[in-house]
One Martini backbone bead per residue (centre of mass of N, CA, C, O) as a GRO file, in nm:
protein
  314
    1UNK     BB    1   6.605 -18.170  -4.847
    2UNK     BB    2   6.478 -18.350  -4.673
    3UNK     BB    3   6.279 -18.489  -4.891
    4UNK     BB    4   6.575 -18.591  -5.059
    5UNK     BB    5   6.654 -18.791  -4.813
    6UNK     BB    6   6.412 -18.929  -4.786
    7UNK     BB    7   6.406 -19.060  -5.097
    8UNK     BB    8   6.716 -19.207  -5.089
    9UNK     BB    9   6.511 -19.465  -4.995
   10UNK     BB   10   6.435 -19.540  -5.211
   11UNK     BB   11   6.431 -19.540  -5.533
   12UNK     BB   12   6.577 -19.463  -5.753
   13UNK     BB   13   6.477 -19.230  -5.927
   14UNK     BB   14   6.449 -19.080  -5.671
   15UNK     BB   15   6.702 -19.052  -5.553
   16UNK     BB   16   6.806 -18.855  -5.835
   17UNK     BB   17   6.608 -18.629  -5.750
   18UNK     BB   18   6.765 -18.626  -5.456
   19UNK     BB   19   6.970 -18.476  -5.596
   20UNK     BB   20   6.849 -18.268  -5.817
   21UNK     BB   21   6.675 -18.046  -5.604
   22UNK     BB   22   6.880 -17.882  -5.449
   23UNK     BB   23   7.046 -17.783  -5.679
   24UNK     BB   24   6.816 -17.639  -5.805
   25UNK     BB   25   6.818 -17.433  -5.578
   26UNK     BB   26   7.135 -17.376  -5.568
   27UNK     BB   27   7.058 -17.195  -5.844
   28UNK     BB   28   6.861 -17.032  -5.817
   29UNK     BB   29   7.005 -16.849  -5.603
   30UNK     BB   30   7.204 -16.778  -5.750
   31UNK     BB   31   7.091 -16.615  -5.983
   32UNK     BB   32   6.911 -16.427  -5.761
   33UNK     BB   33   7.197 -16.287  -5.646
   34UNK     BB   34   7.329 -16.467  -5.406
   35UNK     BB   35   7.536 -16.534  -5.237
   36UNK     BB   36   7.745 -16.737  -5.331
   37UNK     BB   37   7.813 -16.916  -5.063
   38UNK     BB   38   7.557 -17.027  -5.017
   39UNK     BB   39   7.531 -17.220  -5.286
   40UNK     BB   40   7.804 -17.356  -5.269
   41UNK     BB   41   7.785 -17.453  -4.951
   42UNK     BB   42   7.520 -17.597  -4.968
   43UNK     BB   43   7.638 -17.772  -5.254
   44UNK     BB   44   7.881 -17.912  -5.125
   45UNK     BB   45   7.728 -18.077  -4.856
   46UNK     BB   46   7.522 -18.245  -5.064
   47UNK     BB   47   7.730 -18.379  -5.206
   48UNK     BB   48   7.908 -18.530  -4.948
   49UNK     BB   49   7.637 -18.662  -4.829
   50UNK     BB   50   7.605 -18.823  -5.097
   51UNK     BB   51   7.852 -18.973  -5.094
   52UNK     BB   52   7.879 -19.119  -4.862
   53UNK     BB   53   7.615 -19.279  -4.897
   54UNK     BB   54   7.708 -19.417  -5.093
   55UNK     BB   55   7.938 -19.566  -4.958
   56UNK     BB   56   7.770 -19.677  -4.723
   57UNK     BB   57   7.552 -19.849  -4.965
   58UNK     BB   58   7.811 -19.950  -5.179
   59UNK     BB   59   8.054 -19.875  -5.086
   60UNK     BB   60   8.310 -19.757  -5.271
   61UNK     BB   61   8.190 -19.752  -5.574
   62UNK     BB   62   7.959 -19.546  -5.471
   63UNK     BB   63   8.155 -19.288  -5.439
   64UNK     BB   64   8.209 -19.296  -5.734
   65UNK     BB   65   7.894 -19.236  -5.819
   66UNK     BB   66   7.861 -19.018  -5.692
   67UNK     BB   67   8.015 -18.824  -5.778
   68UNK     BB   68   7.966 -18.826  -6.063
   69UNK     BB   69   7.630 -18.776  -6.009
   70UNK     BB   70   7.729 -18.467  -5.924
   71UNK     BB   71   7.908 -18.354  -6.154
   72UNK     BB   72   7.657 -18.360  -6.352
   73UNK     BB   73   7.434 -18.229  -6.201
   74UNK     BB   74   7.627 -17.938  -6.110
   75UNK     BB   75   7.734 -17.803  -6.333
   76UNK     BB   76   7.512 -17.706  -6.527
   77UNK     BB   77   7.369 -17.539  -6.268
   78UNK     BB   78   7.639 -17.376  -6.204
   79UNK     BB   79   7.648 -17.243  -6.515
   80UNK     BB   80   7.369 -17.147  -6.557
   81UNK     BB   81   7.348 -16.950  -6.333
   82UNK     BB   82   7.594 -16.777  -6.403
   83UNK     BB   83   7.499 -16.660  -6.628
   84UNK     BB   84   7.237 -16.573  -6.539
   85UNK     BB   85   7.395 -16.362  -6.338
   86UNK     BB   86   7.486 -16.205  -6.557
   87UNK     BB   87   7.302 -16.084  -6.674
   88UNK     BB   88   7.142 -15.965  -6.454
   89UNK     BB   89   7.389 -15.765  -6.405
   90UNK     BB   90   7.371 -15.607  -6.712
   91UNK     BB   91   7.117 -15.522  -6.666
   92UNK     BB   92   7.158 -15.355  -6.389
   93UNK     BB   93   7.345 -15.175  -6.474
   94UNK     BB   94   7.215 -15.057  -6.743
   95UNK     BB   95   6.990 -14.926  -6.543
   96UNK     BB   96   7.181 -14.753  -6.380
   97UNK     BB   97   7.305 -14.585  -6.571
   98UNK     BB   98   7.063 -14.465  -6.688
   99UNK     BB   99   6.977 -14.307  -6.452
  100UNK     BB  100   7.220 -14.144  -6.458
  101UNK     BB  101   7.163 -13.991  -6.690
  102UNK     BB  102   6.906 -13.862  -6.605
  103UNK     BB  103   6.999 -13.711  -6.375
  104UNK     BB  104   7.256 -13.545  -6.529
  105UNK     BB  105   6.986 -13.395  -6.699
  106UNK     BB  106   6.891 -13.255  -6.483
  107UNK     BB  107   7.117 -13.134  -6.331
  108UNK     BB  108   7.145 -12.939  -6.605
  109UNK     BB  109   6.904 -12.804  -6.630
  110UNK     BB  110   6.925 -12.659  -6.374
  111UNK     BB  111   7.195 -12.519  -6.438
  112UNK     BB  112   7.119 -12.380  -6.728
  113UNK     BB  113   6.910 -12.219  -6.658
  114UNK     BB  114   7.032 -12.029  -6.457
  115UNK     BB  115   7.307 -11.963  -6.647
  116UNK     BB  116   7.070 -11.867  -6.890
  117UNK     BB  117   6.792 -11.803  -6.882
  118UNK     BB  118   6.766 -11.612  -6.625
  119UNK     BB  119   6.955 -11.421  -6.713
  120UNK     BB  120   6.863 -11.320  -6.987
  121UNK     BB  121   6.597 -11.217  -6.894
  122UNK     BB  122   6.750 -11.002  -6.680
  123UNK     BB  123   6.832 -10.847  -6.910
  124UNK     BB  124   6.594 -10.782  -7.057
  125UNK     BB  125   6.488 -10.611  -6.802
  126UNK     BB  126   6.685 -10.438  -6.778
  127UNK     BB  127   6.673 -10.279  -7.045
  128UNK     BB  128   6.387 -10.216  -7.052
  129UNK     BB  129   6.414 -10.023  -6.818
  130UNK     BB  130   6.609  -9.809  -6.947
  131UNK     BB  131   6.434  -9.720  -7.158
  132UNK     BB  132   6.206  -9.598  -6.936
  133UNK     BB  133   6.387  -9.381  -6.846
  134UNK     BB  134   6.528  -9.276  -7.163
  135UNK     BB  135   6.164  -9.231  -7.201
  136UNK     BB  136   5.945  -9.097  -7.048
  137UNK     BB  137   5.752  -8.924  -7.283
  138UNK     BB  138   5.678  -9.177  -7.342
  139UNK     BB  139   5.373  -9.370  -7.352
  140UNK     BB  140   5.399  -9.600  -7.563
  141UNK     BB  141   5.683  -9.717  -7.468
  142UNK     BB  142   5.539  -9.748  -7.155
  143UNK     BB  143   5.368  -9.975  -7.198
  144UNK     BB  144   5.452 -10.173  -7.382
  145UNK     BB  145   5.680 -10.243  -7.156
  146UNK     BB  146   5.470 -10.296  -6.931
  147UNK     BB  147   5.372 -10.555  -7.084
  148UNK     BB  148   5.656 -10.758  -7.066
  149UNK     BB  149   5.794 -10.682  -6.781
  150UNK     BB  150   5.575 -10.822  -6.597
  151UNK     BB  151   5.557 -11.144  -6.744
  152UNK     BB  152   5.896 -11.199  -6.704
  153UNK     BB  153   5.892 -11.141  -6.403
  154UNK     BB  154   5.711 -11.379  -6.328
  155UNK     BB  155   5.868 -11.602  -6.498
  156UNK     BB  156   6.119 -11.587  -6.321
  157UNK     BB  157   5.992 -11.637  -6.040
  158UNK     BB  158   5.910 -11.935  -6.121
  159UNK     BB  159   6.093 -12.051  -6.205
  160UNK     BB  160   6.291 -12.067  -5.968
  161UNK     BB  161   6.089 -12.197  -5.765
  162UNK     BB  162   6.123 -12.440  -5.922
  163UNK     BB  163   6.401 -12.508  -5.934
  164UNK     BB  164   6.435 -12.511  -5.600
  165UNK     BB  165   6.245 -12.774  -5.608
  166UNK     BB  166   6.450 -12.970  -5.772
  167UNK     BB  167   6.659 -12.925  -5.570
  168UNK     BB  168   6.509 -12.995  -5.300
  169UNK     BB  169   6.425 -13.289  -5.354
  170UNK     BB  170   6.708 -13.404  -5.442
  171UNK     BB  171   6.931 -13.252  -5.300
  172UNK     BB  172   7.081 -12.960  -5.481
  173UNK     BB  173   7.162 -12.696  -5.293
  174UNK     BB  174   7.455 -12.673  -5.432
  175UNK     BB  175   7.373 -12.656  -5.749
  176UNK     BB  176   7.211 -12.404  -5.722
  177UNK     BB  177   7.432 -12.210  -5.596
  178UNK     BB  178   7.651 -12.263  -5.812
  179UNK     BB  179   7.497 -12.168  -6.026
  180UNK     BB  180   7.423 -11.868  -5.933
  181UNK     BB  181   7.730 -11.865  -5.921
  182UNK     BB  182   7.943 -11.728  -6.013
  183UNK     BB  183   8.272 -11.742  -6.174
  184UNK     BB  184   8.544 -11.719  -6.231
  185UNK     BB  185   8.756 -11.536  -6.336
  186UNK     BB  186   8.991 -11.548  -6.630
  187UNK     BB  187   9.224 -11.426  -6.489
  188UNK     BB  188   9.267 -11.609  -6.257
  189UNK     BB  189   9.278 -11.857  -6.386
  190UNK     BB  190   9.555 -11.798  -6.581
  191UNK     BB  191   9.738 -11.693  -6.339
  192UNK     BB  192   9.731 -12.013  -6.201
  193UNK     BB  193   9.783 -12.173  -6.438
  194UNK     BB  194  10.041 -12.055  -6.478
  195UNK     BB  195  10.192 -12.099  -6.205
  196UNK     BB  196  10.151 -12.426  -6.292
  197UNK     BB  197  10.363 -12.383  -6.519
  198UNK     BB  198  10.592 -12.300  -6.431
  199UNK     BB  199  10.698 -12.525  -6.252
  200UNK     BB  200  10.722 -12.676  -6.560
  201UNK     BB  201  10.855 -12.454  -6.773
  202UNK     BB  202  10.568 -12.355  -6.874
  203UNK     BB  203  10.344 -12.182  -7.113
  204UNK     BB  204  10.086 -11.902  -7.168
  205UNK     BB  205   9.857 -11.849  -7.417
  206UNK     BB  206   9.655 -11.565  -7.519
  207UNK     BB  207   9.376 -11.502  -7.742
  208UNK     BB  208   9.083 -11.280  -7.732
  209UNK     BB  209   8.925 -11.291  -7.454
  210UNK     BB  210   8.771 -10.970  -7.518
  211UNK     BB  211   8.559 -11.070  -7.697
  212UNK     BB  212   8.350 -11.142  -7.476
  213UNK     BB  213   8.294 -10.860  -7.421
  214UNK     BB  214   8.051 -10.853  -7.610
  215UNK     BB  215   7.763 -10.770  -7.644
  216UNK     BB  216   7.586 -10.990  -7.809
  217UNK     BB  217   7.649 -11.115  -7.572
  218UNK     BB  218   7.500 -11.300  -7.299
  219UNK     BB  219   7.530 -11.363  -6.992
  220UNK     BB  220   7.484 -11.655  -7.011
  221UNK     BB  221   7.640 -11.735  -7.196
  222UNK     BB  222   7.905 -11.593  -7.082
  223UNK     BB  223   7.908 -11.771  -6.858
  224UNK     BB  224   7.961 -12.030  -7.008
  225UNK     BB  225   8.206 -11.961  -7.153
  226UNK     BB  226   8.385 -11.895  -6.863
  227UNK     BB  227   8.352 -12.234  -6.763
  228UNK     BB  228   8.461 -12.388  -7.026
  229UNK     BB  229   8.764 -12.230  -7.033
  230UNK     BB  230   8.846 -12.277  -6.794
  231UNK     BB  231   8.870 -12.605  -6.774
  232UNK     BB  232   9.040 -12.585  -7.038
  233UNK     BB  233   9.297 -12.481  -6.870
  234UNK     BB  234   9.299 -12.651  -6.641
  235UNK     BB  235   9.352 -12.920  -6.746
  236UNK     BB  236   9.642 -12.816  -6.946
  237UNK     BB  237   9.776 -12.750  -6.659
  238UNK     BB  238   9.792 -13.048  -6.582
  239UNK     BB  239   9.893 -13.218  -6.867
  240UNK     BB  240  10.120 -13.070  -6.967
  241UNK     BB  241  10.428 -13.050  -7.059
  242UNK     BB  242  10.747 -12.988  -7.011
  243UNK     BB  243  10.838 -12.715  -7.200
  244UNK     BB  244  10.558 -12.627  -7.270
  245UNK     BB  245  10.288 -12.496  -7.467
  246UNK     BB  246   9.998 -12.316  -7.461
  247UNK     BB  247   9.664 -12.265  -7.603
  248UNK     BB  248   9.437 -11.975  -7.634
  249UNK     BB  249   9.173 -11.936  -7.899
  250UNK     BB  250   8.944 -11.624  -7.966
  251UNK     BB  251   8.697 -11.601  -8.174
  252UNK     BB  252   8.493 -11.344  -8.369
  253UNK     BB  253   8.249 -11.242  -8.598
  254UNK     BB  254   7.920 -11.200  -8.480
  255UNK     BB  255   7.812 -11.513  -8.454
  256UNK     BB  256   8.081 -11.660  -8.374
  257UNK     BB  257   8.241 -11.841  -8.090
  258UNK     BB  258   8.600 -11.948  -8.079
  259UNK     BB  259   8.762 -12.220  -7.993
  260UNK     BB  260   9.112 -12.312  -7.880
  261UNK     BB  261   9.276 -12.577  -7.726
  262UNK     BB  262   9.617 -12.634  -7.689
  263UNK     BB  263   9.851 -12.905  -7.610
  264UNK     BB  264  10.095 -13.126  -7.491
  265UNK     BB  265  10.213 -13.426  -7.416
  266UNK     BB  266  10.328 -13.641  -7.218
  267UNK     BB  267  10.452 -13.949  -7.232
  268UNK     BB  268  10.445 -14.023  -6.915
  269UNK     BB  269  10.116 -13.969  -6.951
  270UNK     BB  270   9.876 -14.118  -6.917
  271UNK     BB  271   9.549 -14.210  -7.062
  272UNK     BB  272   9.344 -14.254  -6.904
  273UNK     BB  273   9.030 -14.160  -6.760
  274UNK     BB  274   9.131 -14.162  -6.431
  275UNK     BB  275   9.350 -13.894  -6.522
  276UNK     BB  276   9.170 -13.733  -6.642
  277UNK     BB  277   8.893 -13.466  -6.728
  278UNK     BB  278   8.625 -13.603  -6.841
  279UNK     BB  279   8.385 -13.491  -6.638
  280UNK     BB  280   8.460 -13.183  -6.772
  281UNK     BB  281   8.448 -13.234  -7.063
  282UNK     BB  282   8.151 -13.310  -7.041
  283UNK     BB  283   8.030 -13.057  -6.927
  284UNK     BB  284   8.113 -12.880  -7.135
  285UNK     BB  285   7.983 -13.033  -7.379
  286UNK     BB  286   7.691 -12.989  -7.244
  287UNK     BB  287   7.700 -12.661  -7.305
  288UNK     BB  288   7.750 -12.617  -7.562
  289UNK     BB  289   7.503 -12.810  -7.680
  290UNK     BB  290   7.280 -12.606  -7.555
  291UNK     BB  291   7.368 -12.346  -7.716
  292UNK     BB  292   7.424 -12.507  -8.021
  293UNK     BB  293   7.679 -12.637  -8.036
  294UNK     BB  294   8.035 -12.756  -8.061
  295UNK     BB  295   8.280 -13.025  -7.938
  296UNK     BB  296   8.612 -13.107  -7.969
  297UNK     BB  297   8.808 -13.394  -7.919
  298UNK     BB  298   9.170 -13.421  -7.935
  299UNK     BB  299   9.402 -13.716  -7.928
  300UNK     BB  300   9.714 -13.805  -7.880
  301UNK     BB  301  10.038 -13.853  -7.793
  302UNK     BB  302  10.148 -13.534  -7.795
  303UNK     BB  303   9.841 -13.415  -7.827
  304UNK     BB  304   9.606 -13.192  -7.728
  305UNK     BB  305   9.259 -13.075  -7.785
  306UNK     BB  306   8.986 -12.785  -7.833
  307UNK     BB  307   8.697 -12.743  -8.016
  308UNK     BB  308   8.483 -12.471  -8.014
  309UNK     BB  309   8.120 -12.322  -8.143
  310UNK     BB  310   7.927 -12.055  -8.082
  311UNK     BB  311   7.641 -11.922  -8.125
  312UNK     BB  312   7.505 -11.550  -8.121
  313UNK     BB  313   7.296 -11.614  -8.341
  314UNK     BB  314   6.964 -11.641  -8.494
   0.00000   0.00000   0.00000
């Protein structure tokens, strides 16, 4: 800016050159993300002192052409910045949603593991057990069972000790706990749901349940599905309308378990995002299509439904 108040004094071109180098540092300020204030700032004393400096050089008509051209060459350069900087903004929030989203698929790997995976090969490593208690006197079968149960055990405990390690790396030390430990039981949830729905006159039905307890599901599938229907219970019953019957069916043929939420929705309860349990619907959803099931949700103005499949056999 001293440079170009020095050239003001020279010819006109170098003049009108002093007039567009400061404007044009601050573009490049705005684009590259600094706040408003420094290059609007600049940009408007540099403005007024070019006015100025016309008046006082040539007179009243002297700025009015001040004027005319800072208006000229300052709006392009400060509507062009403010495009780049609204890109380099769209780019930097699209790369920051990216990273979040990978984030919460680590976050998922290490609860489904927790979940599924750990859970499973310890039922499996029970049954084994059980199995060589059940006939001491098979030698072939007592063999047989410790070349499983043995690298199991090891893969198990790395297992674990991996897990560990991403979750203190990352600090979810507390996803981690939470993931270990089971979730409420559904009688639990049920009963709270019912109580929360009874204050608004609304009741819940539910059918099926005990299917859950099905020896065929794995315990690791069996705590998914446990925390799944839970969220679904709970949701149903913050946003069912009064005086109106929440359903909750579960169905197994041996092969898959299906389960089907749907309630009402009150006229007067807003639609958004902000209001829904988004975050927990997304998470139950990413729970069953890892165990290889289907998720859908439907909302209408008056209904609301949840419709889930998992396989149970491979």
């Amino acid at each position: 800016m001293v440079l170009g108040w020095t050239a003001l004094f020279g010819v006109e071109p170098i003049a009108l050159a002093a007039l567009s180098t400061p404007l044009f540092i601050c573009t490049l300020l705005l684009a590259r993300g600094y706040p408003r204030w420094v290059p609007y700032l600049a940009a408007g004393a540099h403005g007024l002192a070019f006015v100025v400096y016309m008046h006082m050089a040539f007179s009243p008509p002297g700025a009015h052409v001040g004027l005319i051209l800072t208006g000229i060459v300052a709006t392009p350069c400060l509507v062009g910045a403010e495009i780049v900087r609204r890109h380099r903004h769209m780019v930097t929030t699209s790369e920051r949603n990216r990273r979040e989203r990978l984030e919460q698929q680590r976050r998922l790997v290490v609860s489904e593991l927790h979940d599924t995976v750990v859970r499973d090969l310890s039922h499996a490593v029970m049954l084994a057990e059980q199995s060589r208690l059940a006939h001491p006197d098979d030698d072939l079968l007592q063999r047989e069972l410790a070349t499983v149960i043995l690298p199991v055990r090891t893969a198990l405990r790395q297992l674990r000790q991996g897990l560990k390690a991403m979750s203190t790396a990352k600090g979810d030390d507390a996803l981690l706990l939470l993931a270990s430990s089971p979730p409420p039981r559904l009688s639990e949830t049920i009963a709270g749901s019912r109580a929360s729905l009874a204050d608004r006159g609304a009741t819940l039905v539910e059918e099926g349940i005990e299917l859950l307890d099905n020896p065929m599901i794995t315990p690791g599938v069996h705590q998914q599905l446990v925390r799944v229907i839970g969220e679904l219970i709970t949701n149903a019953s913050k946003y069912a309308s009064p005086s109106s019957t929440v359903s909750l069916v579960v169905e197994c043929d041996g092969r898959t378990v299906e389960c089907m939420c749907v309630n009402a929705i009150s006229s007067d309860v807003p639609t958004s995002s902000e209001l829904s349990s988004k975050v927990g619907l997304d998470g139950a959803q990413r729970r069953i299509e890892t165990l290889g099931g289907t998720f859908t949700v439907n909302r209408s103005a008056e209904r609301w439904s949840v419709v889930f499949s998992v396989p149970i056999q491979v």
